[in-house]
Short mmCIF file of C-alpha atoms in Angstrom, two decimals:
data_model
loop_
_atom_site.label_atom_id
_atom_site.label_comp_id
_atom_site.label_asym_id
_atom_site.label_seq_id
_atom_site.Cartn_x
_atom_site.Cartn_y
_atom_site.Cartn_z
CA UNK A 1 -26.28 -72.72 -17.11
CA UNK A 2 -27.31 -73.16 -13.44
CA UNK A 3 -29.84 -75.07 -11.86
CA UNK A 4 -32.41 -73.28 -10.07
CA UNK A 5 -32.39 -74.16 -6.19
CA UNK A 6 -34.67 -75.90 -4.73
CA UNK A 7 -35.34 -73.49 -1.73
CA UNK A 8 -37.37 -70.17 -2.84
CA UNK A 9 -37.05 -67.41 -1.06
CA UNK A 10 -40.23 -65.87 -1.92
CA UNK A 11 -43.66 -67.99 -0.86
CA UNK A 12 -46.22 -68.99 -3.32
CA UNK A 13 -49.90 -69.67 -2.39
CA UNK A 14 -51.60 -72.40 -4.76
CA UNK A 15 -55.39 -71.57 -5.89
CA UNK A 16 -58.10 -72.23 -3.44
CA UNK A 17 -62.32 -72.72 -4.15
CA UNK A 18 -62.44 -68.93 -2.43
CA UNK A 19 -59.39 -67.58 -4.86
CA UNK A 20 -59.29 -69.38 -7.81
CA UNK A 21 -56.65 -67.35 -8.76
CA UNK A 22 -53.22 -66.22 -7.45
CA UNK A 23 -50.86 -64.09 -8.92
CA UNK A 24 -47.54 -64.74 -7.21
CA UNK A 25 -44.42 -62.41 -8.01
CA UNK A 26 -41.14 -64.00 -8.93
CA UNK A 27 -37.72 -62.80 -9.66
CA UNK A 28 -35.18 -65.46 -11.09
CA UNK A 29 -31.50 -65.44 -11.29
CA UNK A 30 -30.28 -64.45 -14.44
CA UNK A 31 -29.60 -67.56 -17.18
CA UNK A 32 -30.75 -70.86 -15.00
CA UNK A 33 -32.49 -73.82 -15.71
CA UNK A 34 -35.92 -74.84 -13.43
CA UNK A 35 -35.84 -78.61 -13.62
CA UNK A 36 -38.64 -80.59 -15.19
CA UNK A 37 -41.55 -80.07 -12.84
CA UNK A 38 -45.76 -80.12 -12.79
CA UNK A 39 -48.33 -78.71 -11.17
CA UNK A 40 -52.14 -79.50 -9.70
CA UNK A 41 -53.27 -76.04 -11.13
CA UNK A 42 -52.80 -74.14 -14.59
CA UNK A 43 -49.65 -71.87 -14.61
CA UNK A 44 -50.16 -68.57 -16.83
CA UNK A 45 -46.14 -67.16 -16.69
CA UNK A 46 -45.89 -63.91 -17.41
CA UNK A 47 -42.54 -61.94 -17.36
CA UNK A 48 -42.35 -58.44 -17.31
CA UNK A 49 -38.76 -57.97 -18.28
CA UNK A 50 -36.70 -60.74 -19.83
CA UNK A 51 -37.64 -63.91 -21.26
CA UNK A 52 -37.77 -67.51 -21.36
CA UNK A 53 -38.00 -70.59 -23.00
CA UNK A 54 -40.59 -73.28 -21.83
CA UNK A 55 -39.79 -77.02 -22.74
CA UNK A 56 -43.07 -79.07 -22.75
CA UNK A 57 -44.98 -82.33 -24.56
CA UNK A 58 -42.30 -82.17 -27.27
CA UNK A 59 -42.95 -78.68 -27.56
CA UNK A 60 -40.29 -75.62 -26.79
CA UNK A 61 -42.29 -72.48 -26.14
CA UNK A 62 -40.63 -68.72 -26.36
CA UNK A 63 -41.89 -66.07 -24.15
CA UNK A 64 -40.41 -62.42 -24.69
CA UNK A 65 -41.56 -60.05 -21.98
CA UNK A 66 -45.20 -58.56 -22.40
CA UNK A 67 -46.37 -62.07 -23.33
CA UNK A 68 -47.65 -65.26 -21.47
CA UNK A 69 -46.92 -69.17 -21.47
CA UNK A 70 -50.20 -71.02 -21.07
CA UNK A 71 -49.22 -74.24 -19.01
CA UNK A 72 -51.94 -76.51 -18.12
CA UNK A 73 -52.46 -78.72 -14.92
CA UNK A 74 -49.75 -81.84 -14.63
CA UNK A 75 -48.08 -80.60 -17.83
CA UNK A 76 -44.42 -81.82 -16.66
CA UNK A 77 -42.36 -78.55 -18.00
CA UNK A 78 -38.47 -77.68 -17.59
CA UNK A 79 -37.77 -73.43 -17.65
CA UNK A 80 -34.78 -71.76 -19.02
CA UNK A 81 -34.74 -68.03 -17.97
CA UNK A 82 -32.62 -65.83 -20.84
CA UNK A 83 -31.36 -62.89 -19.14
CA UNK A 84 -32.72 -61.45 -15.99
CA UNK A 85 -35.92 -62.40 -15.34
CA UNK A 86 -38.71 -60.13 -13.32
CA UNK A 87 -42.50 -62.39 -14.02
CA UNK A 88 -45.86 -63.26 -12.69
CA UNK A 89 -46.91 -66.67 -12.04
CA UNK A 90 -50.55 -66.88 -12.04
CA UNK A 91 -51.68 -69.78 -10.39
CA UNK A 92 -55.37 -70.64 -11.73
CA UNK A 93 -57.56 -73.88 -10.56
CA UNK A 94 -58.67 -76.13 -13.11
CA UNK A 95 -62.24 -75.76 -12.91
CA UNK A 96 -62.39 -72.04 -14.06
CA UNK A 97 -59.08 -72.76 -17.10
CA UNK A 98 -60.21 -70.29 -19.29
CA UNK A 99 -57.33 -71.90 -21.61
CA UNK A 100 -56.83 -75.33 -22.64
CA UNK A 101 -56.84 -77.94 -20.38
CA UNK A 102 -54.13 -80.07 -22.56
CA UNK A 103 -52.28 -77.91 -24.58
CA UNK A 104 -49.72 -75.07 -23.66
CA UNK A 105 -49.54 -72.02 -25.66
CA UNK A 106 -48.04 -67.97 -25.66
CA UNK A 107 -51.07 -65.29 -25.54
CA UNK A 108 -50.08 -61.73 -26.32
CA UNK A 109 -50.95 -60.21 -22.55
CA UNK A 110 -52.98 -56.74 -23.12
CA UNK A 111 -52.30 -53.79 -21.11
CA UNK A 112 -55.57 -54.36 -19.04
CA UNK A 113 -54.23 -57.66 -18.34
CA UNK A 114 -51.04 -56.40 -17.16
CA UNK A 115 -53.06 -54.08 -14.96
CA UNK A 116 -55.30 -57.04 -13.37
CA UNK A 117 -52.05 -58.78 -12.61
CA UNK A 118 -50.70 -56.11 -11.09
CA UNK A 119 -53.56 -55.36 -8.87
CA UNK A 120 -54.40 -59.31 -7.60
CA UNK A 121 -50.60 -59.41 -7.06
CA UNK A 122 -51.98 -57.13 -3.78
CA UNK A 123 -53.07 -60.06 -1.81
CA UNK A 124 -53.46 -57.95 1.93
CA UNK A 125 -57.70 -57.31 2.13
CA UNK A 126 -57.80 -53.62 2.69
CA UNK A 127 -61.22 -52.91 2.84
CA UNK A 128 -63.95 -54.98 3.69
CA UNK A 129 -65.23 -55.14 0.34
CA UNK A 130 -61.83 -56.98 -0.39
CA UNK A 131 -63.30 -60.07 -1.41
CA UNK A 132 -66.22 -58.79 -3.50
CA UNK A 133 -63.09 -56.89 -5.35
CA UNK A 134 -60.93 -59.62 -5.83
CA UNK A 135 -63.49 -61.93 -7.09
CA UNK A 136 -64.59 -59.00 -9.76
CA UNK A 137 -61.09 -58.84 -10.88
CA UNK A 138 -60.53 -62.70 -11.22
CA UNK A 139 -63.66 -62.50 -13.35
CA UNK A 140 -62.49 -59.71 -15.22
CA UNK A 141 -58.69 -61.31 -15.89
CA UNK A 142 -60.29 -64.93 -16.57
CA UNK A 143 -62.36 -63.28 -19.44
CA UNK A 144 -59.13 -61.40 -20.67
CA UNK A 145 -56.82 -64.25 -20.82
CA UNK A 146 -59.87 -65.96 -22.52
CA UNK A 147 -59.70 -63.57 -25.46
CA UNK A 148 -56.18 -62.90 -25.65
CA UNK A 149 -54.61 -63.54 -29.39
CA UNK A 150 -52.55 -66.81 -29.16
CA UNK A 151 -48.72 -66.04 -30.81
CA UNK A 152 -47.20 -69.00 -32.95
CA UNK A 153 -44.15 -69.26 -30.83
CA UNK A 154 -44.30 -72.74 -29.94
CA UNK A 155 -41.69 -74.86 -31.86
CA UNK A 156 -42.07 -79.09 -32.27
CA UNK A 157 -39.23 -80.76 -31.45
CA UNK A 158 -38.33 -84.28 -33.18
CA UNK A 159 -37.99 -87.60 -31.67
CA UNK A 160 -35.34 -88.98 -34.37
CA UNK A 161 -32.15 -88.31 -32.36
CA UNK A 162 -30.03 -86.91 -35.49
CA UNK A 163 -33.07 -84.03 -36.02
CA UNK A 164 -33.22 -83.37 -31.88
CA UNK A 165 -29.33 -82.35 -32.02
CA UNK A 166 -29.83 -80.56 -35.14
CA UNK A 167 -32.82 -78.18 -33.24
CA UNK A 168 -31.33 -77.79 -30.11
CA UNK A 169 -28.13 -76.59 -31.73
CA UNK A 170 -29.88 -73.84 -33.58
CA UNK A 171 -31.80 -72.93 -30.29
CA UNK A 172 -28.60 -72.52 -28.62
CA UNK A 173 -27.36 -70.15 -32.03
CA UNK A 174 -30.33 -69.49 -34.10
CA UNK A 175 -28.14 -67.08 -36.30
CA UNK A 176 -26.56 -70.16 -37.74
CA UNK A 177 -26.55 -70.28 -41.46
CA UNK A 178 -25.50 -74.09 -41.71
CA UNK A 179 -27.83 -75.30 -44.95
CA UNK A 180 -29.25 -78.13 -43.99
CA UNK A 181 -26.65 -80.65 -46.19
CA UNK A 182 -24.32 -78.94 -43.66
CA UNK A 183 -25.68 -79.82 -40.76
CA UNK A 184 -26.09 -82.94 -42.40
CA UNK A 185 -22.90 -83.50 -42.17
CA UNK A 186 -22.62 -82.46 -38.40
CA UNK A 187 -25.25 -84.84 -37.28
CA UNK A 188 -24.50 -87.95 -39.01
CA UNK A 189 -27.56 -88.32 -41.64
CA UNK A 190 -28.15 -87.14 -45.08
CA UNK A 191 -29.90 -84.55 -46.13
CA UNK A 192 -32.74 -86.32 -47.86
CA UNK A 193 -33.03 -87.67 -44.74
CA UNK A 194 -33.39 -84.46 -42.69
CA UNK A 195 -35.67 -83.07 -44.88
CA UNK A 196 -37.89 -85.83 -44.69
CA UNK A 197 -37.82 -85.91 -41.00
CA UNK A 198 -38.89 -82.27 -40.69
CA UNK A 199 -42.01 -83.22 -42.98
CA UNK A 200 -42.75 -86.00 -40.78
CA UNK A 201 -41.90 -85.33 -37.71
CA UNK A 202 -42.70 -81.44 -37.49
CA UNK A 203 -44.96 -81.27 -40.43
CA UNK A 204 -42.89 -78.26 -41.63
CA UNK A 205 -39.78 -77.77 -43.65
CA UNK A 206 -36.29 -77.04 -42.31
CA UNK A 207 -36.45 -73.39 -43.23
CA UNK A 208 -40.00 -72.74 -41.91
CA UNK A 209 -38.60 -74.49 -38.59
CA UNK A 210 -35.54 -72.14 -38.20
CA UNK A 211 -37.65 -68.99 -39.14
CA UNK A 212 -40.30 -69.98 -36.32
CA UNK A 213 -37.22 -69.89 -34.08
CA UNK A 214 -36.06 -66.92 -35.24
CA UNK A 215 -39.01 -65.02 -34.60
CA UNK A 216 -39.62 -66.01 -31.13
CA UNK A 217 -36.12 -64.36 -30.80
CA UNK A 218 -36.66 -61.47 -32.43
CA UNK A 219 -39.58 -60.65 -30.52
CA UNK A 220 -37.94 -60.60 -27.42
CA UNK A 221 -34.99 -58.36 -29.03
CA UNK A 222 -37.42 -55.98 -30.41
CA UNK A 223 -39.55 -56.26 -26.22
CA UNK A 224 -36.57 -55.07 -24.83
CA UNK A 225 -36.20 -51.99 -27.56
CA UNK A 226 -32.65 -53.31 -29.04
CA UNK A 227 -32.07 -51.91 -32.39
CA UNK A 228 -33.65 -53.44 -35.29
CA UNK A 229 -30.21 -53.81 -36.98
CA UNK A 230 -28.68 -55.38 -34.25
CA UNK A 231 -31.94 -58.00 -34.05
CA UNK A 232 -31.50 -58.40 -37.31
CA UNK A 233 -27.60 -59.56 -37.71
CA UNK A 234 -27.88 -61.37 -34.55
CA UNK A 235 -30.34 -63.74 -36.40
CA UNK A 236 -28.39 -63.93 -39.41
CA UNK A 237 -30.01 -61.70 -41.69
CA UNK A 238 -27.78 -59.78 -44.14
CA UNK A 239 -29.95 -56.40 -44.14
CA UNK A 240 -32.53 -55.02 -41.92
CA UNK A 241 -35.40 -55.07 -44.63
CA UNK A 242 -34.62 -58.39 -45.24
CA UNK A 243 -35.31 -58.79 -41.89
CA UNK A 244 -38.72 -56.63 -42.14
CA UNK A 245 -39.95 -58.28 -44.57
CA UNK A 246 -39.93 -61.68 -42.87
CA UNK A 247 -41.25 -60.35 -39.54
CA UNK A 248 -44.34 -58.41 -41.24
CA UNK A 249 -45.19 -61.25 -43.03
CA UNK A 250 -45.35 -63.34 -40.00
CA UNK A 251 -46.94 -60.50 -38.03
CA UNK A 252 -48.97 -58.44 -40.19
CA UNK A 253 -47.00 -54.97 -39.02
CA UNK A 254 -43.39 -54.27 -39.75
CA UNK A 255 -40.93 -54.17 -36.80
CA UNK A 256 -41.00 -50.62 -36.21
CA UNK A 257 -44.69 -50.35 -35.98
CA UNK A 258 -44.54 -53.06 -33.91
CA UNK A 259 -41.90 -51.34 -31.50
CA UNK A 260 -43.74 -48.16 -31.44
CA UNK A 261 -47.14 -50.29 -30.21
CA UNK A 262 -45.10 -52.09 -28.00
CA UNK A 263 -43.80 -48.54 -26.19
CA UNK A 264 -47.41 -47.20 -26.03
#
């Protein structure tokens, strides 16, 4: 894993009182790490093809492509881009957030959103009702972002050091099937003692934990149009409707519908 360089190629502008929001375009070596890093403004990142994984307030967010990572102002964050990475960074001043102020979060980004993006990403005034335009579509992609459906993608992570190595290990392979008395084993602790440190730590159970995981991942697998069979046994599931089953009850649609939305 790389570190991202400090020197970027491509400029960003930060949010001014006359554009209160920016939408800057960004394309990011494949597989490096952006060190831990804030900003004055909210962050909405966006990619279009890839993904990424978001590590914030003792939080690790998942962002397949097609969705958004909410970050607010002077959130200190670290980025891992999965893959090749193509995204939007929208760049939005505090005093019109129409998100959280203190929390991040992943928004499912609608196709009119996408569209708004695409067309603020077009910063040259062509016309001299330019800025009439832009702020119409800043108003228009304010009030979209402010409806979007938040995704449960965000995992907890633990404080105890035995349950931190535990989590990051399955983040780095969450098709593991260790039980948890194995990784028990692995990380120095018992397994009473694991399981109690998910319930008070995470306020969820080992099992719910690793399924959260693996649903972020299979998101981004099913984004990118990979088979559902593949998806499925690179998460560890023995059979495609096993694997289904758990994604429409977290979801609501099973992953073909869900595929077949997502190419419309």
């Amino acid at each position: 894993m790389q570190t991202y360089p400090e020197c970027d190629p491509l400029p960003r502008r930060p949010p001014t009182a006359d554009e209160p929001v920016i939408v800057n375009l960004r394309h990011l070596p494949p597989d490096v790490r952006v060190p831990v890093h804030r900003h004055d403004w909210a962050q909405l990142a966006y990619p279009l093809r890839g993904a990424m994984r978001l590590s914030a307030a003792g939080m690790v967010w998942l962002a397949p492509a097609l969705r958004a990572v909410w970050i607010p102002p002077q959130i200190e964050h670290e980025v891992v881009v999965l893959g090749e990475v193509e995204l939007r960074t929208v760049y939005i001043a505090p005093e019109v957030a129409p998100l959280s102020l203190s929390s991040c979060a992943v928004i499912e980004v609608s196709d009119l959103m996408r569209a708004l993006f695409e067309a603020l990403s077009d910063t040259q005034p062509d016309s001299a009702d330019a800025p009439q335009r832009r702020q119409q579509l800043t108003a228009l992609l304010l009030t979209e972002i402010r409806r979007a459906p938040p995704l449960s993608l965000g995992l907890p992570m633990p404080q105890d050091r035995r349950l931190h190595a535990l989590c990051q290990a399955l983040i780095a392979q969450p098709a593991s099937p260790l039980t948890l008395a194995e990784w028990a084993a692995r990380v120095g602790a018992s397994e009473r003692t694991l399981a109690r440190g998910f319930q008070r730590e995470l306020r969820m159970s080992f099992a719910a934990w690793r399924q959260q995981l693996r649903l972020a991942h299979a998101l981004d697998g099913i984004s990118r149009g990979r088979p559902l069979g593949e998806v499925a046994s690179e998460l560890g599931y023995a059979s495609q409707p096993a694997f289904s089953a758990m994604f429409k009850r977290a979801f609501g649609v099973p992953p073909g519908q869900f595929l077949r939305q997502h190419r419309a």
